[in-house]
Amino acid sequence: MKKFTCVQDIGDLKAALAEAFEIKNDRFKYVELGRNKTLMMIFFNASLRTRLSTQKAATNLGMNVIVLDINQGAWKLETERGVIMDGDKPEHILEAIPVMGCYCDIIGVRSFARFENRDYDYQEVIINQFIKYSGRPVFSMEAATRHPLQSFADLITIEEYKKTPRPKVVMTWAPHPRPLPQAVPNSFAEWMNATDYDFVITHPEV
Amino acid sequence: MKKFTCVQDIGDLKAALAEAFEIKNDRFKYVELGRNKTLMMIFFNASLRTRLSTQKAATNLGMNVIVLDINQGAWKLETERGVIMDGDKPEHILEAIPVMGCYCDIIGVRSFARFENRDYDYQEVIINQFIKYSGRPVFSMEAATRHPLQSFADLITIEEYKKTPRPKVVMTWAPHPRPLPQAVPNSFAEWMNATDYDFVITHPEV
Amino acid sequence: MKKFTCVQDIGDLKAALAEAFEIKNDRFKYVELGRNKTLMMIFFNASLRTRLSTQKAATNLGMNVIVLDINQGAWKLETERGVIMDGDKPEHILEAIPVMGCYCDIIGVRSFARFENRDYDYQEVIINQFIKYSGRPVFSMEAATRHPLQSFADLITIEEYKKTPRPKVVMTWAPHPRPLPQAVPNSFAEWMNATDYDFVITHPEV
């Protein structure tokens, strides 16, 4: 698997679930698997659950972890092409990505939708550049349109709690004080549709 | 021990000191003790000594360490109850704490007095919520009213340098350009009073 | 070696190159060398390549790594001597440095030229204080006037690609939208002059 950004990338869902339950049952079973391997976690946005769970998961696999918060410890990265770089971003992401790839074995990227340009967001420009230029397997820690790790975790939870083989799953719109990216519900819908669940999206009138 | 925030939590002081000296004498004696265990260090405030010494101590015990600087890599956390969360803090600490507890075996918390509300500070609201809701053992890396790691280190130092069995120890007030939390001297006084030292607090006239 | 800030510190260049190629050929050959050793990486400035490559190199040697971004997770440090510390920097670097040295076995420091005082920059005040007061071996991750890790990496690259025993190497001035520290070219020139290469610096007329 060279990338994991959507449900199609994980292959057979039942096999993936079986592997997840195997590891949940014995979390250090594969602690030798990652020996001398390094995960690089790259955050363009804040993270709590995904940051902690991914770092812990890599540790459980015996991997080393390097965490890079862009705009904090590293140089600010110019992410647009064709701009004159005379501002506050001294490095271009297209040069930085292969550098990051040099020093790790797998890369996780978090890069949210920016709400400045719909096409830019939907094209997943940031994570796709990592996939194209890093030379390493890349997985999404939530990108502009999908959040596969959370969707997979949701699926695992439903499998653990479901009381019928083919449960009814309802996702509902809800009000929020500010506009939010839709990566989580988008992604969840795709994963639910990849199962044989009875999946419904509802939009209650306020 | 489910929490370590004050001198009472450490139990018998002489036994604790004996263990400290045993480890100082052979720092990697217990490097297998923490295998596959993870320490999560959570900072609401800046830290140098406590950050470095705690991370190093965990490493000497063979633990993995996850460092989380709240407000930097993670979401800003709402810490008050009953507020309408439509501001810049997208996550409530009461939801975040069990998440943090999920991915580690022990939690260290630094959360200073804020000087906005005396009762709030004295009730140790932040660290007590970690103790109550994380499901993990919690130790203070300096909270609003105490700094037990520093007090214990001070006690160890006094034991190493003292020239009489029951030394006289003097803590003195001193001027500072700005108001400071009193966690360090408060805590030190409590630890000194738990020994049989001759302990005095003095307040020289300026 | 108690410090590594310039080409003279590395000793015989051919021996250093031979060791570099040996490790590039088998990156985990010395993974037991750093067991229970801790590298502390201290950044006063942003870093991408040096941060990632140094952290990875330490990991390949089996070391533990503590990363400290000054002004982020730690206290702001006063770096001048003789100032009245009533501002926003609650700790002086001369007190902080021995603390940092306490909790590690080797220290890497990044501290750029500040362009406020030419003498201050040329005296390498920051890194020299670490060398003098930390009690640990100190290496530069780019200081005010030199960047030995990058120069050594450049030398390794030239050795790998050169087609004659004594290649001609040209370093050229180039325009940049803002004034930049000259640590990288300064350092490169020193390393090239320590080889038997035919080294030239050129300044094209614009």
Coordinates of C-alpha atoms in Angstrom, one line a residue, chain A:
Chain A
M1 CA 0.0 0.0 0.0
K2 CA 1.6 3.2 -1.2
K3 CA -1.1 5.5 0.2
F4 CA -4.0 5.3 2.6
T5 CA -6.3 8.2 2.1
C6 CA -9.7 6.5 1.5
V7 CA -11.6 3.3 2.1
Q8 CA -10.6 1.8 -1.3
D9 CA -6.9 1.9 -0.3
I10 CA -7.3 -0.5 2.6
G11 CA -8.5 -3.3 0.4
D12 CA -10.8 -6.0 1.8
L13 CA -12.6 -4.5 4.7
K14 CA -13.2 -7.8 6.5
A15 CA -9.6 -8.7 6.4
A16 CA -8.7 -5.2 7.7
L17 CA -11.2 -5.5 10.6
A18 CA -9.8 -9.0 11.5
E19 CA -6.3 -7.6 11.7
A20 CA -7.5 -4.6 13.8
F21 CA -9.2 -7.0 16.3
E22 CA -6.1 -9.2 16.4
I23 CA -4.0 -6.2 17.4
K24 CA -6.5 -4.8 19.8
N25 CA -6.3 -8.2 21.5
D26 CA -2.5 -8.1 21.9
R27 CA -1.3 -4.6 21.3
F28 CA 2.4 -5.5 21.4
K29 CA 2.3 -8.6 19.2
Y30 CA 4.1 -6.8 16.4
V31 CA 6.5 -4.7 18.5
E32 CA 9.4 -6.1 16.5
L33 CA 7.8 -5.2 13.2
G34 CA 8.9 -1.6 13.2
R35 CA 12.4 -2.0 14.5
N36 CA 14.7 0.6 13.0
K37 CA 11.7 2.1 11.0
T38 CA 10.7 5.7 11.5
L39 CA 7.3 7.3 11.2
M40 CA 7.2 11.0 10.4
M41 CA 4.0 12.7 11.4
I42 CA 3.5 16.1 9.7
F43 CA 0.9 18.5 11.0
F44 CA -0.3 21.5 9.1
N45 CA -3.2 21.7 11.6
A46 CA -3.8 21.0 15.3
S47 CA -4.5 17.5 16.4
L48 CA -5.3 15.6 19.7
R49 CA -6.8 12.2 19.1
T50 CA -5.1 11.5 15.8
R51 CA -1.8 12.7 17.0
L52 CA -1.8 10.7 20.2
S53 CA -3.3 7.5 18.8
T54 CA -1.0 7.4 15.7
Q55 CA 2.1 8.1 17.8
K56 CA 1.1 5.4 20.3
A57 CA 0.3 2.9 17.5
A58 CA 3.7 3.4 15.9
T59 CA 5.3 2.9 19.3
N60 CA 3.3 -0.3 19.7
L61 CA 4.8 -1.5 16.4
G62 CA 8.3 -0.7 17.7
M63 CA 8.8 2.3 15.4
N64 CA 10.6 5.5 16.0
V65 CA 8.5 8.6 15.6
I66 CA 9.4 12.1 14.5
V67 CA 6.7 14.7 14.9
L68 CA 6.9 17.8 12.8
D69 CA 4.5 20.7 13.4
I70 CA 4.8 22.9 10.3
N71 CA 5.0 26.6 11.2
Q72 CA 6.3 25.8 14.7
G73 CA 9.7 24.2 14.8
A74 CA 10.2 24.0 11.0
W75 CA 10.4 26.7 8.4
K76 CA 7.1 28.1 7.1
L77 CA 6.4 26.3 3.8
E78 CA 5.2 27.9 0.7
T79 CA 2.5 25.6 -0.7
E80 CA 1.5 27.4 -3.9
R81 CA 3.3 26.9 -7.2
G82 CA 4.5 29.8 -9.3
V83 CA 4.6 32.4 -6.6
I84 CA 7.6 34.7 -6.0
M85 CA 9.0 33.7 -2.7
D86 CA 9.9 37.0 -1.2
G87 CA 7.6 36.8 1.8
D88 CA 7.8 35.0 5.2
K89 CA 7.9 31.5 3.8
P90 CA 11.6 30.7 3.1
E91 CA 11.1 27.2 1.8
H92 CA 8.8 25.6 -0.9
I93 CA 7.0 22.5 0.0
L94 CA 8.1 20.8 -3.2
E95 CA 11.6 21.0 -2.0
A96 CA 10.8 20.1 1.6
I97 CA 8.8 17.0 0.8
P98 CA 11.6 14.9 -0.6
V99 CA 13.8 16.0 2.3
M100 CA 11.1 14.7 4.8
G101 CA 10.9 11.5 2.8
C102 CA 14.7 11.0 3.1
Y103 CA 14.6 10.6 6.8
C104 CA 11.7 8.2 7.4
D105 CA 10.0 5.1 6.2
I106 CA 6.4 6.2 6.2
I107 CA 4.7 9.6 6.4
G108 CA 1.4 10.7 8.0
V109 CA 0.0 14.1 6.9
R110 CA -2.7 16.3 8.4
S111 CA -3.8 19.1 6.1
F112 CA -7.3 20.4 6.4
A113 CA -9.5 22.2 3.8
R114 CA -8.7 25.9 3.9
F115 CA -12.0 27.2 2.6
E116 CA -10.2 29.7 0.3
N117 CA -10.6 27.9 -2.9
R118 CA -13.0 25.0 -3.3
D119 CA -11.1 23.4 -6.2
Y120 CA -7.8 23.6 -4.3
D121 CA -9.4 21.8 -1.3
Y122 CA -11.2 19.1 -3.4
Q123 CA -8.0 18.4 -5.3
E124 CA -6.2 17.5 -2.0
V125 CA -3.2 19.5 -3.2
I126 CA -1.1 19.1 -0.1
I127 CA -1.3 15.4 0.6
N128 CA -1.2 14.6 -3.1
Q129 CA 2.1 16.3 -3.3
F130 CA 3.4 14.2 -0.5
I131 CA 2.2 11.1 -2.3
K132 CA 3.8 12.2 -5.5
Y133 CA 7.1 13.6 -4.3
S134 CA 8.1 12.0 -0.9
G135 CA 9.1 8.6 -2.2
R136 CA 7.5 7.0 0.8
P137 CA 4.1 5.5 1.7
V138 CA 1.8 8.3 2.8
F139 CA -1.3 8.0 5.0
S140 CA -3.8 10.7 5.8
M141 CA -4.2 11.9 9.4
E142 CA -7.2 14.0 8.0
A143 CA -6.9 15.7 4.7
A144 CA -9.2 18.2 3.0
T145 CA -11.9 15.8 2.1
R146 CA -11.4 12.6 4.1
H147 CA -10.3 11.2 7.5
P148 CA -9.7 7.5 6.9
L149 CA -8.2 6.7 10.3
Q150 CA -11.3 8.1 12.1
S151 CA -13.7 6.3 9.7
F152 CA -11.9 3.0 10.2
A153 CA -12.0 3.5 14.0
D154 CA -15.7 4.3 13.8
L155 CA -16.2 1.1 11.7
I156 CA -14.3 -0.9 14.3
T157 CA -16.5 0.5 17.1
I158 CA -19.7 -0.2 15.2
E159 CA -18.5 -3.8 14.7
E160 CA -17.8 -4.2 18.4
Y161 CA -21.2 -2.9 19.5
K162 CA -23.5 -3.9 16.7
K163 CA -26.3 -6.3 17.7
T164 CA -27.4 -7.4 14.2
P165 CA -25.2 -8.5 11.4
R166 CA -26.3 -5.5 9.2
P167 CA -27.0 -2.6 11.5
K168 CA -28.8 0.6 10.6
V169 CA -26.4 3.5 10.8
V170 CA -27.6 7.1 10.8
M171 CA -25.5 10.2 10.3
T172 CA -27.2 13.4 10.9
W173 CA -26.5 17.1 10.1
A174 CA -26.2 19.2 13.2
P175 CA -25.8 23.0 13.8
H176 CA -22.3 24.4 14.6
P177 CA -21.4 28.0 15.3
R178 CA -18.9 28.1 12.4
P179 CA -18.3 26.5 9.1
L180 CA -16.3 23.3 9.4
P181 CA -14.5 21.0 6.9
Q182 CA -16.6 18.0 6.0
A183 CA -13.8 15.5 5.8
V184 CA -15.0 13.5 8.8
P185 CA -18.6 13.0 7.6
N186 CA -17.6 12.7 3.9
S187 CA -15.2 10.0 4.9
F188 CA -17.6 8.2 7.2
A189 CA -20.2 8.1 4.5
E190 CA -17.7 6.5 2.1
W191 CA -16.7 3.9 4.6
M192 CA -20.3 3.0 5.6
N193 CA -21.2 2.7 1.9
A194 CA -18.3 0.2 1.5
T195 CA -20.0 -2.0 4.1
D196 CA -23.3 -3.8 3.8
Y197 CA -24.8 -1.7 6.6
D198 CA -28.1 0.1 6.1
F199 CA -26.6 3.6 6.0
V200 CA -28.7 6.8 6.1
I201 CA -27.8 10.5 6.1
T202 CA -30.5 12.7 7.6
H203 CA -30.9 16.5 7.8
P204 CA -33.5 17.4 10.5
E205 CA -35.4 20.6 9.9
V206 CA -34.4 23.1 12.6

